[in-house]
Coordinates of C-alpha atoms in Angstrom, one line a residue:
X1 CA 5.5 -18.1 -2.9
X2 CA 1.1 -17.5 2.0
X3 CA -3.4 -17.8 7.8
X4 CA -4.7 -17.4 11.2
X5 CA -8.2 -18.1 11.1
X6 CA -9.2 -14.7 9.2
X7 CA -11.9 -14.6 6.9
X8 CA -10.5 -13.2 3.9
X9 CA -13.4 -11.0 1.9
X10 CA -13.8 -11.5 -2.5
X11 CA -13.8 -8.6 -4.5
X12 CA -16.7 -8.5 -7.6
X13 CA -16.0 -6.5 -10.9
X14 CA -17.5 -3.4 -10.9
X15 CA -17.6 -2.0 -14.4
X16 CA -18.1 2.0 -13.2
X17 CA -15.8 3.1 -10.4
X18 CA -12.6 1.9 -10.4
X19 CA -11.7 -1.2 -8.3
X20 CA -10.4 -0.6 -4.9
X21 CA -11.7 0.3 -1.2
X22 CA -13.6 3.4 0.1
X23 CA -12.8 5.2 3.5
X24 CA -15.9 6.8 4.9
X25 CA -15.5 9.6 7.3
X26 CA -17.9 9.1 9.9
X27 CA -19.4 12.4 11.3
X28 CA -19.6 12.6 15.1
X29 CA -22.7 11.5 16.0
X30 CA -24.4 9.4 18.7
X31 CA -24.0 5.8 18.4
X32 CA -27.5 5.5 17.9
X33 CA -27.1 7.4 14.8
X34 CA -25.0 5.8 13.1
X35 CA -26.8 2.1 13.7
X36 CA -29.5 1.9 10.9
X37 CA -32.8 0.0 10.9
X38 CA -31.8 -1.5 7.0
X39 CA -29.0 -1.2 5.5
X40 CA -30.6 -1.8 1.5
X41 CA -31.5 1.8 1.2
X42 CA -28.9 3.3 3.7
X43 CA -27.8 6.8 1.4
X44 CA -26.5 9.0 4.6
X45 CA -23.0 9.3 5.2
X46 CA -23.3 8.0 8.7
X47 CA -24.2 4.7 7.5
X48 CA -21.3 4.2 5.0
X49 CA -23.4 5.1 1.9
X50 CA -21.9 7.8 -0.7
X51 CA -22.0 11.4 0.3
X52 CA -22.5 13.2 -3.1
X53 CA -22.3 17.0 -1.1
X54 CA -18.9 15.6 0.2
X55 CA -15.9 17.8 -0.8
X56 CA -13.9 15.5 -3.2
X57 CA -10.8 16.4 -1.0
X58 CA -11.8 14.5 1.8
X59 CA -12.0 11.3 -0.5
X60 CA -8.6 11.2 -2.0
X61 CA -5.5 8.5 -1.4
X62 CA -2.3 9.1 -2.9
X63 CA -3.1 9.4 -6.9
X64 CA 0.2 7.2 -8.0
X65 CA 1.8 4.3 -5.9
X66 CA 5.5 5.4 -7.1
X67 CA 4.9 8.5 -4.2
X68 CA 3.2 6.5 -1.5
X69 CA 5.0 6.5 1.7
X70 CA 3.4 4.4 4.3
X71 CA 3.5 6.5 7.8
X72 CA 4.5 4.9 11.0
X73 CA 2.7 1.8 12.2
X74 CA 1.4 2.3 15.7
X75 CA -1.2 1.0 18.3
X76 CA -4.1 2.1 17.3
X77 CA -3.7 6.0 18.0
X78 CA -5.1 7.7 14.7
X79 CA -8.3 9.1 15.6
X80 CA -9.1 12.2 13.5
X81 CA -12.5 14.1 13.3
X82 CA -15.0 12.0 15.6
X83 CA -14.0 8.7 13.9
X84 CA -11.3 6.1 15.5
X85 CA -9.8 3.2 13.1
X86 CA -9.7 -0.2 14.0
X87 CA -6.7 -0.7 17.0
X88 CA -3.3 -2.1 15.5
X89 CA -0.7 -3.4 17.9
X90 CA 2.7 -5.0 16.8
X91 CA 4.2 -7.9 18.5
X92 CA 8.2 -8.7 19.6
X93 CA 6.7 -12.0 19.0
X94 CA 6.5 -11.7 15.0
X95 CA 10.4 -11.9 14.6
X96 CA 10.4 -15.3 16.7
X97 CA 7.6 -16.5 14.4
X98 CA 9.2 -15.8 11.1
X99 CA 12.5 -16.8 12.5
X100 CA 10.9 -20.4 13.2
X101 CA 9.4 -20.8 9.7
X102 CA 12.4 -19.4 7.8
X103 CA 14.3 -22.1 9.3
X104 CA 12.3 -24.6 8.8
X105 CA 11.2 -23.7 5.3
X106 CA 15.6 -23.8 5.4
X107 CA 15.4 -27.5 6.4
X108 CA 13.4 -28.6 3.7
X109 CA 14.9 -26.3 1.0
X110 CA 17.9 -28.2 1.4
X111 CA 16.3 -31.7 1.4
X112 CA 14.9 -30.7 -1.8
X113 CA 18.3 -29.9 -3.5
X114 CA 20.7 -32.0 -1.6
X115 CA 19.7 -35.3 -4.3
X116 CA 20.5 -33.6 -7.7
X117 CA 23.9 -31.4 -6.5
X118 CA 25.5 -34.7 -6.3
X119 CA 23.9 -37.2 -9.4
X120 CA 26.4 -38.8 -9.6
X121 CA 27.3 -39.9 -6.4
X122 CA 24.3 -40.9 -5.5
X123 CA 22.9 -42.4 -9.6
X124 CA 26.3 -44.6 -8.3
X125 CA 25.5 -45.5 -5.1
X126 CA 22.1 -46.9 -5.8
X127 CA 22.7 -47.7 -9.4
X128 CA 19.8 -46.0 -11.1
X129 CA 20.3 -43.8 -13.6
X130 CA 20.6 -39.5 -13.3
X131 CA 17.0 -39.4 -14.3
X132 CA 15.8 -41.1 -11.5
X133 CA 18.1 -38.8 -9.0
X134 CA 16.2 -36.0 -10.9
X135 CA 12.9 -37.6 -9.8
X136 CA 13.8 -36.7 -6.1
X137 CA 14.1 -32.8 -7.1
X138 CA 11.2 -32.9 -9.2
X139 CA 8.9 -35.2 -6.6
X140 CA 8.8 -31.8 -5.0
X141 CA 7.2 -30.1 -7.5
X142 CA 4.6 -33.3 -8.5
X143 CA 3.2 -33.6 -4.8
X144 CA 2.4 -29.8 -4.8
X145 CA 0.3 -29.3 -7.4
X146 CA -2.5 -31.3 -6.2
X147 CA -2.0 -30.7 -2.7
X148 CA -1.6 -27.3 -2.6
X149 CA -5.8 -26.7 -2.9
X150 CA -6.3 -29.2 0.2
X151 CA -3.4 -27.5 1.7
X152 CA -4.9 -23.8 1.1
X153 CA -8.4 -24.9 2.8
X154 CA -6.8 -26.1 5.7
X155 CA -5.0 -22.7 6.0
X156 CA -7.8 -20.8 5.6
X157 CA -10.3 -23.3 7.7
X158 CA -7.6 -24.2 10.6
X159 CA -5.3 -21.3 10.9
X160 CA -1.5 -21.1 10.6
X161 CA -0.2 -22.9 13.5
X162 CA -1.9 -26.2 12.4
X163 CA -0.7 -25.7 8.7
X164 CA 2.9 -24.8 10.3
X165 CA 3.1 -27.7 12.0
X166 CA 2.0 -30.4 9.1
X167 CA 5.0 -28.7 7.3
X168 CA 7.6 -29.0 10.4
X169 CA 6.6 -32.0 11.5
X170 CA 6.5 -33.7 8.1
X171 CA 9.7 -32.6 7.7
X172 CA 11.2 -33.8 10.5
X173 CA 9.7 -37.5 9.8
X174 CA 10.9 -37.7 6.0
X175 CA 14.4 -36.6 7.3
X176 CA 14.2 -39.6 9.9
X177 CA 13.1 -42.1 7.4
X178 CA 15.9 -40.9 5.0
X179 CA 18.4 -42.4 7.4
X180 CA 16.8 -45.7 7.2
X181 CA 17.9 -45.6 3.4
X182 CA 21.2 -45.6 3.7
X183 CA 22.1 -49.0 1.8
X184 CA 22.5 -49.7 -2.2
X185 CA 19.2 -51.5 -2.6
X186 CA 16.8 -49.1 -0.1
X187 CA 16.5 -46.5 -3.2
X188 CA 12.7 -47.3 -2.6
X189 CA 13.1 -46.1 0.7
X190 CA 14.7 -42.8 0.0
X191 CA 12.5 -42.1 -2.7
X192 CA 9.3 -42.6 -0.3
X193 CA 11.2 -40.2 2.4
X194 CA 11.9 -37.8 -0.4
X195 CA 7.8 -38.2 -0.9
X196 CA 7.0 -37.1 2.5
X197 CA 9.3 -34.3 2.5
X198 CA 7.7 -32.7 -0.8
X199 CA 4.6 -32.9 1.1
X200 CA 5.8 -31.2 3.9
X201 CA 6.9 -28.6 1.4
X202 CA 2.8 -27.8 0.3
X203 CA 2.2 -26.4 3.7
X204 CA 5.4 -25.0 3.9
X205 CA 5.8 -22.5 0.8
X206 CA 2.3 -20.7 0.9
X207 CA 3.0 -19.1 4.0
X208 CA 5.6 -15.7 3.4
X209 CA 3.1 -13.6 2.3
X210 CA 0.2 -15.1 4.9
X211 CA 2.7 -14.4 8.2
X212 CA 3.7 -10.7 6.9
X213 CA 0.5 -9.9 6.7
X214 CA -0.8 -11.4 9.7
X215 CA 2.1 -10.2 11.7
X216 CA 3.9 -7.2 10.8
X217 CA 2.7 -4.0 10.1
X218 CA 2.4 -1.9 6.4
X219 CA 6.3 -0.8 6.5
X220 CA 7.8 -3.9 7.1
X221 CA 4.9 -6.9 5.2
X222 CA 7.0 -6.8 1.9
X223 CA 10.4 -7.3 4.1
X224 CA 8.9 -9.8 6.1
X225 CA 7.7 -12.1 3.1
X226 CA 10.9 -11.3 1.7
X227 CA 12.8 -12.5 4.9
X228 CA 10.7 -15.6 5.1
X229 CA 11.2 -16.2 1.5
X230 CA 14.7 -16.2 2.1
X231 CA 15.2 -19.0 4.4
X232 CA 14.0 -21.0 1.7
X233 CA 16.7 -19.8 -0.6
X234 CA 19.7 -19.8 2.2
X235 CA 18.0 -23.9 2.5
X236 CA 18.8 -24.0 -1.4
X237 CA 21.7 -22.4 -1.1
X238 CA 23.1 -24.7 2.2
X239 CA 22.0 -28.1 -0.2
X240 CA 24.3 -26.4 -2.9
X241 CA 27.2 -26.2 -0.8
X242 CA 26.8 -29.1 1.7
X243 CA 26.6 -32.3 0.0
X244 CA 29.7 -31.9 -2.1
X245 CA 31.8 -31.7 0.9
X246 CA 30.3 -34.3 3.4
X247 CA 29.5 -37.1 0.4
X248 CA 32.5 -36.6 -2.3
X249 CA 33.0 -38.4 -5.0
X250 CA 34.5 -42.0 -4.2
X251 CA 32.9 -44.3 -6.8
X252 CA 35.5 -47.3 -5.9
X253 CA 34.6 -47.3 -2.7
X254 CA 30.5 -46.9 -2.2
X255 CA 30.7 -48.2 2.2
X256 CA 32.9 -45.0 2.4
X257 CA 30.3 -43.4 0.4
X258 CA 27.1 -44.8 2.7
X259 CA 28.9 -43.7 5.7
X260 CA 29.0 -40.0 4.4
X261 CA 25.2 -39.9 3.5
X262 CA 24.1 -41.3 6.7
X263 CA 26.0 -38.9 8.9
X264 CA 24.6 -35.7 6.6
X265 CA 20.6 -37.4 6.6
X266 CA 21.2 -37.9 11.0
X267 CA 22.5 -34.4 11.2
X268 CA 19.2 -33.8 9.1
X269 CA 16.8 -35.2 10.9
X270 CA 18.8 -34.4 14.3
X271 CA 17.9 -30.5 13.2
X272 CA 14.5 -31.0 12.4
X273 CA 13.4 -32.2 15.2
X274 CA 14.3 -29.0 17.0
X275 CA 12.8 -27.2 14.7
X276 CA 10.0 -28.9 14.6
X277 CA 9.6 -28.4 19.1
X278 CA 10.2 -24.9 18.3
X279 CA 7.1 -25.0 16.0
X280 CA 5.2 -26.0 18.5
X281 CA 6.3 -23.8 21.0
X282 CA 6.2 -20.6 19.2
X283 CA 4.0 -20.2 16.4
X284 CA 0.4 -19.2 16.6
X285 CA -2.5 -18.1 14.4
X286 CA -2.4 -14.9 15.3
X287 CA -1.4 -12.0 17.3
X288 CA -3.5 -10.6 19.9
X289 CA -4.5 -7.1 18.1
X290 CA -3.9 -7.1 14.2
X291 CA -0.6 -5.5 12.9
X292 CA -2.3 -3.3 10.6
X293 CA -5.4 -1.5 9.3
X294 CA -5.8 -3.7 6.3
X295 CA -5.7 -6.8 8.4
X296 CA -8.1 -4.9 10.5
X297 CA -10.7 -4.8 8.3
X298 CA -11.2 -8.9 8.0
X299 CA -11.9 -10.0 10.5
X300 CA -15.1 -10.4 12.3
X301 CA -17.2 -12.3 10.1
X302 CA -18.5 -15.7 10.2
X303 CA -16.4 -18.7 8.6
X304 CA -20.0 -19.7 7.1
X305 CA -19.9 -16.8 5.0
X306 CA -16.0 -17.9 3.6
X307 CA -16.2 -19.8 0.4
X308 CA -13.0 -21.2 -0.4
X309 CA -14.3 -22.6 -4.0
X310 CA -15.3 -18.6 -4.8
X311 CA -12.0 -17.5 -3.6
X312 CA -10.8 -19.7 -6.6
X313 CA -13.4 -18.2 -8.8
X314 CA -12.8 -14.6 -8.0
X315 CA -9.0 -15.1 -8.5
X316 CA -9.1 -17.0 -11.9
X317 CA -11.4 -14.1 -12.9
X318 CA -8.9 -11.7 -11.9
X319 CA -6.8 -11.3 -15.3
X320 CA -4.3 -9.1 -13.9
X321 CA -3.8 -12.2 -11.6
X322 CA -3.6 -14.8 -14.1
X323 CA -0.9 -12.5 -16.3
X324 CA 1.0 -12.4 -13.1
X325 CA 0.2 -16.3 -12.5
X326 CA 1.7 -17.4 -15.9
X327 CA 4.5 -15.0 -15.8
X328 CA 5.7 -16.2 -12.1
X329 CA 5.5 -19.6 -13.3
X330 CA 7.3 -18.9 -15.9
X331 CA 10.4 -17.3 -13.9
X332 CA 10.7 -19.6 -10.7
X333 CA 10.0 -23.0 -13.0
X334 CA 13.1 -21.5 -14.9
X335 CA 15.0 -21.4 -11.7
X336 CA 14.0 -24.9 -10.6
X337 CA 14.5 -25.9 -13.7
X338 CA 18.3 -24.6 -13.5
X339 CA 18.8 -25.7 -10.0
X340 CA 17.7 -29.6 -10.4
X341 CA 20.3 -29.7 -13.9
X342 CA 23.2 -27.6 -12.4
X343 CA 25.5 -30.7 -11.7
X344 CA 25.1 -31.9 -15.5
X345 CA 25.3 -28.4 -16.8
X346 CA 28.5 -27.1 -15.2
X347 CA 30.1 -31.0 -15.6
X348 CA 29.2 -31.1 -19.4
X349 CA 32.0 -28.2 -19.4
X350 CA 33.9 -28.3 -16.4
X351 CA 34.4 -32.2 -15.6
X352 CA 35.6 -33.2 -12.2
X353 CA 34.7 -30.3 -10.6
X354 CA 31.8 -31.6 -8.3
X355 CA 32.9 -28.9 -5.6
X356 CA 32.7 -26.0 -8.0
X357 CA 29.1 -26.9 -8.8
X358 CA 28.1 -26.8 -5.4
X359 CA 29.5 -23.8 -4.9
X360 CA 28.3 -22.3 -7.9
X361 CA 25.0 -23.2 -6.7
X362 CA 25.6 -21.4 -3.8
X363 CA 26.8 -18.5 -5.2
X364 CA 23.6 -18.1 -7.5
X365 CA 21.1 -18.2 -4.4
X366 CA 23.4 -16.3 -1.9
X367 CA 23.1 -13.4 -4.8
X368 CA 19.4 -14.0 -4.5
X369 CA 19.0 -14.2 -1.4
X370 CA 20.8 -10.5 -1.3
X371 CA 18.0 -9.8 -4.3
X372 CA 14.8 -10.6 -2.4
X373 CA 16.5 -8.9 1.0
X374 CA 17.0 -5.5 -1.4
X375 CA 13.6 -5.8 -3.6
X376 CA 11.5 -6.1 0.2
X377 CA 12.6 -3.1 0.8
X378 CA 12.3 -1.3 -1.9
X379 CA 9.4 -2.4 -2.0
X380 CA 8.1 -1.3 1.9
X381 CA 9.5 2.2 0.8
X382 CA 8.6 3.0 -2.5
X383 CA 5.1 0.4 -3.0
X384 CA 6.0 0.6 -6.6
X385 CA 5.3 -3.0 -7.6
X386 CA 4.2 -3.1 -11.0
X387 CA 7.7 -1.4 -12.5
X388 CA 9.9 -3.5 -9.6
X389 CA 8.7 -6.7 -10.8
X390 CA 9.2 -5.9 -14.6
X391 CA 12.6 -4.8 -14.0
X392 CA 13.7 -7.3 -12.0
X393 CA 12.2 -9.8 -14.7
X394 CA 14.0 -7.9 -17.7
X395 CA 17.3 -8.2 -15.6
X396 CA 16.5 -12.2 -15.0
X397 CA 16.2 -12.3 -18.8
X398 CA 19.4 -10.7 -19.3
X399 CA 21.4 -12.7 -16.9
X400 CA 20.1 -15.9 -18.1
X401 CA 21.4 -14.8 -21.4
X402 CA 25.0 -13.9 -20.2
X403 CA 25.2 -17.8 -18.2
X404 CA 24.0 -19.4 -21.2
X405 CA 26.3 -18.0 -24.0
X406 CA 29.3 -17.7 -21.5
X407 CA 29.5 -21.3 -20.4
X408 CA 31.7 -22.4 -23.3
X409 CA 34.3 -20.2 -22.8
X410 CA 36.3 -22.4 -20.3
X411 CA 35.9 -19.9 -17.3
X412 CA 35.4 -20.9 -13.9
X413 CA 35.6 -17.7 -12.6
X414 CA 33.2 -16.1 -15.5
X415 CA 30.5 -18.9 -14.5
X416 CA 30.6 -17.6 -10.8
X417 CA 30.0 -14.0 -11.8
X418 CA 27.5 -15.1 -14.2
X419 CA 25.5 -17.4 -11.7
X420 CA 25.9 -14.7 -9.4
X421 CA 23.8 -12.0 -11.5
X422 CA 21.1 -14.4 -12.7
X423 CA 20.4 -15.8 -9.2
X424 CA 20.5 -11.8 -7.8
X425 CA 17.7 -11.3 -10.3
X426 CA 15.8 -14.7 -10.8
X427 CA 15.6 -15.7 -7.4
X428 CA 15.1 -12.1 -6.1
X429 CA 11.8 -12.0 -8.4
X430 CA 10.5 -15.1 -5.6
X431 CA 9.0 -12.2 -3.0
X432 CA 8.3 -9.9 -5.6
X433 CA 5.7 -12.5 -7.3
X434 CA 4.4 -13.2 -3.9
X435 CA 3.7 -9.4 -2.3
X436 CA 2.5 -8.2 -6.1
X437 CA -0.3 -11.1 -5.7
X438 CA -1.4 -9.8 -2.9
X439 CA -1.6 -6.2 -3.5
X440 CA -3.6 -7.0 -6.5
X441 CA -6.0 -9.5 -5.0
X442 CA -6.7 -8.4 -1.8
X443 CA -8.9 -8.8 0.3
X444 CA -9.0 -12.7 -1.1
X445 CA -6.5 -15.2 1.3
X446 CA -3.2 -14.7 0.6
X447 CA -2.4 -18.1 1.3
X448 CA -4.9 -18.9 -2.2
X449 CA -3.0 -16.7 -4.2
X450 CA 0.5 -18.1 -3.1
X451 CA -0.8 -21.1 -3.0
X452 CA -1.3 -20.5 -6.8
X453 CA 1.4 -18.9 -7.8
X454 CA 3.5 -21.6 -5.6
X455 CA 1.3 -24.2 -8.1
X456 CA 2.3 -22.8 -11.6
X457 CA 6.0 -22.6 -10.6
X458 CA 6.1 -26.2 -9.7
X459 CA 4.3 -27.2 -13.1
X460 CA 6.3 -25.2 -15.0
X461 CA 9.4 -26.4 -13.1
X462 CA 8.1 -29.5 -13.9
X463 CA 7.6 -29.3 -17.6
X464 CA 10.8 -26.9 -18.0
X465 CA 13.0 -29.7 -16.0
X466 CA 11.9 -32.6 -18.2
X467 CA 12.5 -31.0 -21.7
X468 CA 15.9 -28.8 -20.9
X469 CA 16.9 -32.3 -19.3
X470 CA 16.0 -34.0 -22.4
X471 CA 18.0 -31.3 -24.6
X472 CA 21.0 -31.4 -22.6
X473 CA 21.4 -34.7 -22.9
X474 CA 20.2 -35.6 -26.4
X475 CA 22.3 -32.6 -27.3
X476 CA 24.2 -30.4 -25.1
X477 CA 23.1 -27.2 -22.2
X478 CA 23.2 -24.8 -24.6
X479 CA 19.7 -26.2 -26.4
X480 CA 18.5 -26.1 -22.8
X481 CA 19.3 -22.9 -21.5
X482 CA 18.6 -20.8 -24.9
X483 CA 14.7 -22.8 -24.6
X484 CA 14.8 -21.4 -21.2
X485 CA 15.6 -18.2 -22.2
X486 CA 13.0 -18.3 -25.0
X487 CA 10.2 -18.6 -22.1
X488 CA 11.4 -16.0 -19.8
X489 CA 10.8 -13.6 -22.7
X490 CA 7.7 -14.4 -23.2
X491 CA 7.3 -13.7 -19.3
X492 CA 8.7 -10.4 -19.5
X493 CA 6.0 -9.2 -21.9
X494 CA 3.1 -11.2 -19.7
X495 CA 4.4 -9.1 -17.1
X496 CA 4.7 -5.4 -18.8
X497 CA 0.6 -6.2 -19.4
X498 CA -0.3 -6.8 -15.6
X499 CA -2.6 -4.0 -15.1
X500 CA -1.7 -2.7 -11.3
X501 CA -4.0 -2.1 -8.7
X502 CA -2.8 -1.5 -5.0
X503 CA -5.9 -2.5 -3.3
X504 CA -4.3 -3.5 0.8
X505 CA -2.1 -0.5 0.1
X506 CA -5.3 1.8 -0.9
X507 CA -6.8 0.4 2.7
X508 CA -3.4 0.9 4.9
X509 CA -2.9 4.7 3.6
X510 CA -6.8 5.9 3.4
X511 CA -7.4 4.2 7.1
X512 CA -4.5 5.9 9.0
X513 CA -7.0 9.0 8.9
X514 CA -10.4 8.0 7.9
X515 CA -12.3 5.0 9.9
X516 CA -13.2 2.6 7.1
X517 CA -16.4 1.1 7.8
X518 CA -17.0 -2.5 6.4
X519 CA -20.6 -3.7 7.0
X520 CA -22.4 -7.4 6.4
X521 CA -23.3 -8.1 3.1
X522 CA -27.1 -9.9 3.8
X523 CA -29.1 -8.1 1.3
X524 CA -29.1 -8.1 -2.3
X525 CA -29.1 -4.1 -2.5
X526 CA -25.8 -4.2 -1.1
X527 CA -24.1 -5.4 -3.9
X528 CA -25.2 -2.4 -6.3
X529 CA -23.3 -0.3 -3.7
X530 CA -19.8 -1.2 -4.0
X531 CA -18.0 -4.7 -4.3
X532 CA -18.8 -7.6 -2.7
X533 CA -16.6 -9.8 -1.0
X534 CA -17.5 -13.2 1.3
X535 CA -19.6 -11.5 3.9
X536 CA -18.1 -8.0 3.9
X537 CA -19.4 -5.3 2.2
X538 CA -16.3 -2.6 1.1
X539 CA -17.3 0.9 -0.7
X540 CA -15.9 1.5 -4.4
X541 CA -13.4 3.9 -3.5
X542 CA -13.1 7.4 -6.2
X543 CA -9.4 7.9 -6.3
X544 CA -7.3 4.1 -6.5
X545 CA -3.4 4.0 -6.3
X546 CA -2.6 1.9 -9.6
X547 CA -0.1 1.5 -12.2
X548 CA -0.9 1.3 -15.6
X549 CA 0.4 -1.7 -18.1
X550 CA 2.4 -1.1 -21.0

């Protein structure tokens, strides 16, 4: 579903040249030269403005993303015919950084998860019903959507480390006040703790995308979100297999049982508060040097020049971005949907068999977590995003197909595989939605357009969890899952219509040879030269990596 302080620059439609950013080959010239009086009327090459005597040779990117290959990240070295781009450096420090966050994000995955595995052990401890346990999962999803714009300012205003440590510390003080729950009549308690923790979780789950891109360079940002993705999904997958086996089922004798949930909520809150040190020892805004020419680009310009309210504006406008905002919605509320009910699906057919559904659980996020791992790289290698994504969601469609009619036919084993194949696919798609958003929205924040994305799934999640919960009760999971499956059709054909534009790509490939010159945006002529963005002025480029939609 993701800031140091950069000042992330808004794109305007431009109804002639394609969309996308121009690389201008400076000529070798004094520095004099090259430093105009005004910019309104600036036509020479030397000042950015279009050379129409310019062979169209020299202007050309890669004509179709499926043959893009990214060359080697370095420090800064290209320098070709008089001009220099912007110095990149990368940092050993990246890996500690998204190792912190993934681990975090783990943390409060698994507080997320670890109420609805077991329903029934704990709809029995506090005596409330299994829609009120359900309410813990979906609390999660509740607190973000009107959080997540406050949340998004603060990461754009603020920076990541401030935003990283709400989420860690948060965290850490929900898991603390979880252990002053354990009792039959503190269900208020728990249900405030769970509160806190979903908070946490809105400055927790915008951030993938926003530390690849900040910290790691053009072959390895779609492995990185990926990776960071993933620690969420191994938290999911942990709260799967965990709570089965430190709280089992003893309904006759519910001290035995508050004895098990206290020593799994201490062992909780005993992790997150090293996590939550580590936080503050090792994550910062930003490296020293950025990792890459796209992130190279940014900054530099005043934060009174970044509106976060246009960022909205210019993303809502974006329509390839909405497609891809209903479809991801779509997809991951699916997969919340699925996770929150997994303990009444699988008992509905399989009763007694608490352990199995935990370990089912596991088995259909361990298969995404292998998903995302393989779709980030395929990704860094082949930039082909557009025909990824709409595979992946085809398969997700498929496999949610083969769970749901297979359920009945009193197979264990069968329901592993099955689990297995729609998490590889479902929860693989998470990255995928994430990196896509940013390719076609750049330069806006990529924290916004997570941020966004992160919002739809957790409406849709909440929507899609209250009506297949209402169907497999009132009648049984099959009504649930084939209305689920309904939906992620619909997705796939939102998602064969996202038209594909690979604008940071378009920036990392034409920069690694040409100096691309971005310029301030103070007078109105500027913005009949090329698109504007919050106080950066980038050239319409003639030659765009895209994909086309179906």
């Amino acid at each position: 579903m993701v800031a140091g302080e950069l000042v992330q620059e808004h794109l305007r439609a431009d109804t002639g040249a394609p969309e996308d950013i121009t690389v201008v080959r400076k000529s070798p010239q004094p520095e004099s030269a090259r430093r105009p009086a005004h910019t309104d009327s600036c036509s020479d090459p030397a000042c950015g403005g279009p050379d129409r005597h310019r062979d169209p040779e020299e202007l050309e990117v890669p004509p179709d993303e499926r043959a893009a290959m990214l060359p080697v990240a370095g420090g800064g070295e290209a320098e070709e015919a008089g001009g220099r781009a912007p110095e990149t450096r990368l940092y050993w420090r990246r890996f500690a950084v998204l190792a912190v966050f993934s681990l975090y994000s783990l943390v409060n995955a698994f507080q997320w998860i670890h109420y609805s595995i077991i329903t029934n052990v704990f709809a029995k401890y506090y005596g409330v019903t299994n829609d009120k346990v359900d309410w813990l999962s979906m609390v999660y999803m509740v607190a973000y959507i009107p959080l997540i714009f406050p949340a998004t300012w603060l990461l754009d205003r603020r920076g990541l480390r401030l935003t990283a440590l709400l989420g860690a510390g948060l965290n850490c003080a929900g898991a603390w006040l979880k252990c002053a729950s354990v009792s039959p009549d503190r269900f208020g308690v728990t249900v405030t703790a769970q509160v806190i923790c979903s908070v946490a979780q809105v400055f927790i789950l915008g951030l993938p995308s926003r530390i690849a891109s900040v910290w790691f360079g053009p072959r390895e940002v779609s492995t990185a979100c990926a990776t960071a993705v993933l620690g969420n999904q191994l938290g999911t997958a942990i709260g799967f297999l965990l709570p089965p086996v430190l709280v089992p089922n003893t309904p006759e004798d519910l001290e035995r049982t508050g004895r098990n949930i206290s020593k799994m909520f201490y062992g909780t809150a005993a992790v997150s508060t090293g996590l939550f040190v580590l936080t503050v020892i090792v994550i910062k805004d930003k490296p020293p040097l950025p990792p890459s020419q796209a992130q190279a680009v940014l900054p530099g310009v005043s934060l009174d020049n970044y509106s976060y309210k246009q960022s909205i504006i210019n993303l809502i406008k974006n329509k390839a971005f909405v497609l891809l905002l209903i479809s991801y919605g779509i997809l991951t509320g699916s997969f919340y949907s699925v996770s929150t009910l997994l303990n009444q699906i699988i008992l509905h057919y399989f009763q007694g068999q608490e352990l199995n559904t935990g370990r089912i659980g596991l088995t259909l996020v361990l298969a995404g977590m292998v998903g995302s791992i393989l779709c980030g790289l395929w990704l860094d290698h082949t930039k082909t995003y557009k025909v990824t994504t709409l595979v992946v969601y085809l398969l997700s469609f498929v496999g949610m197909l083969v769970f749901t009619f297979t359920m009945d036919l009193n197979n264990i084993y069968l329901v592993f595989f099955t689990a297995g194949v729609l998490g590889f696919f479902m929860t693989g798609y998470l990255p995928l939605g994430f990196e896509f958003g940013v390719e076609i929205t750049y330069p806006e924040s990529e924290g916004t357009s997570s941020g966004l994305l992160n919002a739809f799934a957790q409406l849709f999640g909440i929507i899609f969890t209250l009506i297949q919960g209402w169907l497999t009760t009132a009648f049984d999971p099959l009504a649930g899952n084939v209305f689920l499956s309904a939906w992620i059709l619909l997705g796939v054909i939102l998602t064969a219509l996202i038209k594909s534009e690979l604008k940071r790509h378009n920036v990392n490939m034409a920069t690694e040879s040409k100096a691309l010159q971005a310029r301030p945006t103070d007078h109105h002529g500027d913005r009949l030269a090329g698109h504007q963005a919050n106080g950066v002025q980038l050239e319409p480029s003639l030659s765009v990596s895209r994909e086309t939609s179906l």
